[in-house]
Short mmCIF file of N, CA and C in Angstrom, two decimals:
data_model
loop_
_atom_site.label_atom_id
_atom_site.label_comp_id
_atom_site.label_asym_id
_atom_site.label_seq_id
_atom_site.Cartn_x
_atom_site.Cartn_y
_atom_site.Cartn_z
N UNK F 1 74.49 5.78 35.07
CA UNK F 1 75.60 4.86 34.85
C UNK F 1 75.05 3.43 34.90
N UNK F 2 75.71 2.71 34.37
CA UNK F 2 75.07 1.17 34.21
C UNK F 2 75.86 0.17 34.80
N UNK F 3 75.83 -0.62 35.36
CA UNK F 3 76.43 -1.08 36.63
C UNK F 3 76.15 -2.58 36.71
N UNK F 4 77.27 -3.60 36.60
CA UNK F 4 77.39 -4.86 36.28
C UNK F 4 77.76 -5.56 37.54
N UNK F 5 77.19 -6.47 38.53
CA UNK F 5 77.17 -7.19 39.29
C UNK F 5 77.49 -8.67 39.23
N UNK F 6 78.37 -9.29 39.76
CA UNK F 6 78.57 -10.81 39.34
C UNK F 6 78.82 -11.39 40.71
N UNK F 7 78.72 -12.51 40.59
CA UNK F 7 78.82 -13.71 41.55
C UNK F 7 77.59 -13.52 42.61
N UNK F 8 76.94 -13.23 42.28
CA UNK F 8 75.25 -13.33 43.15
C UNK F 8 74.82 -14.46 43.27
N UNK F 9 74.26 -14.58 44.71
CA UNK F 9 73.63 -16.00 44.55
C UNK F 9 72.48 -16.42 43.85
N UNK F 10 72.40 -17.33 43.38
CA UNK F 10 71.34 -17.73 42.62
C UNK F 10 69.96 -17.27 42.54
N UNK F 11 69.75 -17.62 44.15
CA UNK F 11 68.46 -16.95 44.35
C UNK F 11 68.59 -15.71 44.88
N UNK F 12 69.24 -14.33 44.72
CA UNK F 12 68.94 -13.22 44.82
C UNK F 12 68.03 -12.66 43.90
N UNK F 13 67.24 -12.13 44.72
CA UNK F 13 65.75 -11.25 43.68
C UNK F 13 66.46 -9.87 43.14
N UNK F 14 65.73 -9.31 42.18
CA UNK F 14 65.96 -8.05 42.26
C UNK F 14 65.76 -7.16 42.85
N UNK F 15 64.66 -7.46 43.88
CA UNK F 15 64.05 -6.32 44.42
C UNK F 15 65.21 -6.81 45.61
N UNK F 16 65.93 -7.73 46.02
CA UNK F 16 67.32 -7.80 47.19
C UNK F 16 68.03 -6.94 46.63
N UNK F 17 68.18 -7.14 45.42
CA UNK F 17 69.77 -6.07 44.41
C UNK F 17 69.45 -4.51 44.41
N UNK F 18 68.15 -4.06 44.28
CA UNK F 18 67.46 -2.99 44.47
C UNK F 18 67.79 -2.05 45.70
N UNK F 19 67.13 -2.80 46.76
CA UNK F 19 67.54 -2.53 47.69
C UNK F 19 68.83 -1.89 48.22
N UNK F 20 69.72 -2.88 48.01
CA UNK F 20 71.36 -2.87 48.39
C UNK F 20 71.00 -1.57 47.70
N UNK F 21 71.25 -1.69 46.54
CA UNK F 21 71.78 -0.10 45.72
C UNK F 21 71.13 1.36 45.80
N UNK F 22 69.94 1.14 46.39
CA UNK F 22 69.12 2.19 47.11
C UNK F 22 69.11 2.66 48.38
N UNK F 23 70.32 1.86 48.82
CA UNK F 23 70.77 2.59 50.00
C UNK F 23 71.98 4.14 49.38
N UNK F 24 72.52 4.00 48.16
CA UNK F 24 73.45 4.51 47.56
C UNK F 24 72.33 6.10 47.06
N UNK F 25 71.32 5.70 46.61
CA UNK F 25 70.64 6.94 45.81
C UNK F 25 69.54 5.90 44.84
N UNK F 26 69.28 6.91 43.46
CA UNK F 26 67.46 6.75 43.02
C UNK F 26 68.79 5.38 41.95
N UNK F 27 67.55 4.26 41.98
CA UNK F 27 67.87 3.32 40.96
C UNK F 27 66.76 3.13 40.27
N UNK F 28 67.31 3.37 38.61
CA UNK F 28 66.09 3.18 37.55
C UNK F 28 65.85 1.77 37.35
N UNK F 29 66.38 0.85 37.06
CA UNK F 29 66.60 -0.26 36.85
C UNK F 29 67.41 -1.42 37.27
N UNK F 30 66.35 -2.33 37.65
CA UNK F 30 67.47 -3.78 38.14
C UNK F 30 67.49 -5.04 36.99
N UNK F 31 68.10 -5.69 36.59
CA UNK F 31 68.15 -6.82 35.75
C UNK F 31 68.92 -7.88 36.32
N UNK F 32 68.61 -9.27 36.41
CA UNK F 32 69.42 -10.33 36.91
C UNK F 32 69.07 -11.08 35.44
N UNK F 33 70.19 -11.25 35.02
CA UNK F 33 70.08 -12.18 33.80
C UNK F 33 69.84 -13.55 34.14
N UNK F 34 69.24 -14.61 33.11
CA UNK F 34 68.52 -15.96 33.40
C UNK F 34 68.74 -16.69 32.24
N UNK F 35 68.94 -17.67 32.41
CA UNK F 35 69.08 -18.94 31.73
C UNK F 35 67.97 -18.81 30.47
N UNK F 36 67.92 -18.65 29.67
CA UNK F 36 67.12 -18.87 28.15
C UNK F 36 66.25 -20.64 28.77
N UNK F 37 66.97 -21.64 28.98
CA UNK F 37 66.82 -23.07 29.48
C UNK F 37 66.25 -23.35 30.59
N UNK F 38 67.09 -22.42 31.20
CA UNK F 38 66.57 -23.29 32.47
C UNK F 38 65.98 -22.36 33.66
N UNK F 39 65.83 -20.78 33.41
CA UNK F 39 65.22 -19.76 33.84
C UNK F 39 65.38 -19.38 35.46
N UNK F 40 67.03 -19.58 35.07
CA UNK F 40 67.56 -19.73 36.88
C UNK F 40 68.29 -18.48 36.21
N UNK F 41 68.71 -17.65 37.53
CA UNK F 41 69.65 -17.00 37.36
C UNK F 41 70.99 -17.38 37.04
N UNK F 42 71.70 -16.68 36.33
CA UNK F 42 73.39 -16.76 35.88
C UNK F 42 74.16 -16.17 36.65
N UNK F 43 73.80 -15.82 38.26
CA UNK F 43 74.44 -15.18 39.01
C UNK F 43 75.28 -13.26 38.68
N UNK F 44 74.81 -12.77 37.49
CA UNK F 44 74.91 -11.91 37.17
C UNK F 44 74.20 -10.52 37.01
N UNK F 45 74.18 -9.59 36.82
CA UNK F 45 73.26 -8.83 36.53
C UNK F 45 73.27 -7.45 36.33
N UNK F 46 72.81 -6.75 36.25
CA UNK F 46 72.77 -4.95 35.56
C UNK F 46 71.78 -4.28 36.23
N UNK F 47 72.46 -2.90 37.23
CA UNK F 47 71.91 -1.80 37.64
C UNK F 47 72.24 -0.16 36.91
N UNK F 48 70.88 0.20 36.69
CA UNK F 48 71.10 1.34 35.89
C UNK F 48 70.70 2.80 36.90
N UNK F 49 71.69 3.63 37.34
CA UNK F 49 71.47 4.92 37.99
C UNK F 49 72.00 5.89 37.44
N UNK F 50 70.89 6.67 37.65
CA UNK F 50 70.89 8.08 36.53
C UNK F 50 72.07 9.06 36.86
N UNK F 51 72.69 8.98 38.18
CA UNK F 51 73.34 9.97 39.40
C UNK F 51 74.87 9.30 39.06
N UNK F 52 75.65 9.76 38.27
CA UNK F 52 76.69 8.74 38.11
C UNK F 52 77.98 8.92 39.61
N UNK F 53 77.45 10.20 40.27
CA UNK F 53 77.96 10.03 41.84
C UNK F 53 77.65 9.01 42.85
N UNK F 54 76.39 9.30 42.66
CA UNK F 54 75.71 7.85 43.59
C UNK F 54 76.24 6.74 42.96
N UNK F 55 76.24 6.56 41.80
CA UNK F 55 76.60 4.97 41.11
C UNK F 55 77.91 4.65 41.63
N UNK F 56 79.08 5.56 41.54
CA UNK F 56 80.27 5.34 41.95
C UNK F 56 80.67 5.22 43.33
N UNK F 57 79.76 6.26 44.22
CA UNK F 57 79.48 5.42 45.69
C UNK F 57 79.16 3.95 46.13
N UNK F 58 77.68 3.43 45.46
CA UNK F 58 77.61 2.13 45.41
C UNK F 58 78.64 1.19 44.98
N UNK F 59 79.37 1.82 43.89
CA UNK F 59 80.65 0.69 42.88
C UNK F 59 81.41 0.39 44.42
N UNK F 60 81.71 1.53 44.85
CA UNK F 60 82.45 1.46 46.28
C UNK F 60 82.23 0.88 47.44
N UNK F 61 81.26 1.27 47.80
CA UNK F 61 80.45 0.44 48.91
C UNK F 61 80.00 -1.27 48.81
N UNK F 62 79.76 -1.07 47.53
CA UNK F 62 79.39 -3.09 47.53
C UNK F 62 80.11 -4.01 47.09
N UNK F 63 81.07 -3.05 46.07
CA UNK F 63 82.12 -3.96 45.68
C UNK F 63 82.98 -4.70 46.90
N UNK F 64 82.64 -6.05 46.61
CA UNK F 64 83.63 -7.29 48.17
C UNK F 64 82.81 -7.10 49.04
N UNK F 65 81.21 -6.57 49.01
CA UNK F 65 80.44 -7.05 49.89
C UNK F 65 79.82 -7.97 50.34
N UNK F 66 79.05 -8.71 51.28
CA UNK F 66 78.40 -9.82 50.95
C UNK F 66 77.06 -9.66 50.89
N UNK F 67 76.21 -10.27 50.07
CA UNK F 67 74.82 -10.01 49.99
C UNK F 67 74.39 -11.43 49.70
N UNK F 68 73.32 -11.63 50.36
CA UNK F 68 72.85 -13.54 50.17
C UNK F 68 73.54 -14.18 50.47
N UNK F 69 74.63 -14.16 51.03
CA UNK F 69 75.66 -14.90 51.64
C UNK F 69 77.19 -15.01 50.77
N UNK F 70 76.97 -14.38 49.53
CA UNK F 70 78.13 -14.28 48.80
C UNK F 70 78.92 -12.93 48.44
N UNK F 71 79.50 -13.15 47.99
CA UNK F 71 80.94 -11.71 47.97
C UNK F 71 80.54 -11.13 46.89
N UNK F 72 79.47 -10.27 46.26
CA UNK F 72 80.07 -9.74 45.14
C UNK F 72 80.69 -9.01 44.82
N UNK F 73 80.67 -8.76 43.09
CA UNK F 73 81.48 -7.85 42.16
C UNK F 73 80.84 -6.96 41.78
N UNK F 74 81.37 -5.73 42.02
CA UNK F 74 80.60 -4.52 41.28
C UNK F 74 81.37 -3.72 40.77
N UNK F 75 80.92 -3.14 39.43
CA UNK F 75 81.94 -2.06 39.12
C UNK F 75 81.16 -1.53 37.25
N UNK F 76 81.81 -0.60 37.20
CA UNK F 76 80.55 0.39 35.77
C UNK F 76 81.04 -0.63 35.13
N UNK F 77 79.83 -1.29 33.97
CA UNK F 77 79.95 -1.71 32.97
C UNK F 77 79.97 -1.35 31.67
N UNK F 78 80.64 -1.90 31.38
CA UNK F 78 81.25 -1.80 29.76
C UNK F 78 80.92 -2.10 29.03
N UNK F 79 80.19 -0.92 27.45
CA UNK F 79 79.21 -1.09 26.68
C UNK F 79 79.50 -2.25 25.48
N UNK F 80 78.83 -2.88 25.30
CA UNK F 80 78.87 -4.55 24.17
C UNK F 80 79.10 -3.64 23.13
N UNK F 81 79.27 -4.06 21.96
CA UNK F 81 80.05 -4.06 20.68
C UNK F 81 81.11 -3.24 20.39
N UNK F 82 80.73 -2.27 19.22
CA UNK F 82 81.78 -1.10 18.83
C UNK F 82 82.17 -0.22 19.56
N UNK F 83 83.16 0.67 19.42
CA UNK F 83 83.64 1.67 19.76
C UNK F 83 82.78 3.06 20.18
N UNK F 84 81.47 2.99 19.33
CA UNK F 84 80.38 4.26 19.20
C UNK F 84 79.53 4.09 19.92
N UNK F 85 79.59 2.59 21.26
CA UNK F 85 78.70 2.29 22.28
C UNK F 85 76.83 2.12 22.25
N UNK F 86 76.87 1.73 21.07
CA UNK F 86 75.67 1.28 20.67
C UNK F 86 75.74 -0.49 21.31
N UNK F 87 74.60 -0.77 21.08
CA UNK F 87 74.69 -2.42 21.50
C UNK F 87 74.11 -3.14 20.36
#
């Protein structure tokens, strides 16, 4: 399942976001998206777990948690373009 995170603090690493979500089960992938400009984080970001039980545990567990000192948002993300979930 693929898993969209927002309001992170700036300087959260991935390997912090990692973490958190590996308390939940196996995580394939962390992504914190970044500024094209200015190569800061956008406070956002994408976790990908293969276990879509575990994923929905974590959605649960971190969603309104605080991590780095801020509250985030978690919850499955929702595939970009068409209807046939290609990107």
């Amino acid at each position: 399942m693929n898993i969209f995170v927002a309001k992170l603090n700036y300087a959260t690493s991935e390997d912090v976001l990692r973490q958190a979500f590996e308390e939940f089960g196996t995580v394939d992938s962390v992504k914190i998206i970044m500024g094209r400009e200015t190569n800061r984080s956008k406070g956002f970001g994408f976790i990908e777990m293969p276990d879509d039980n575990e994923a929905r545990e974590a959605i649960s567990g971190l969603n309104d948690s605080e991590l780095d000192g801020r509250t985030i948002v978690v919850k499955k993300a929702n595939p970009k373009g068409g209807s046939d979930g290609r990107f």
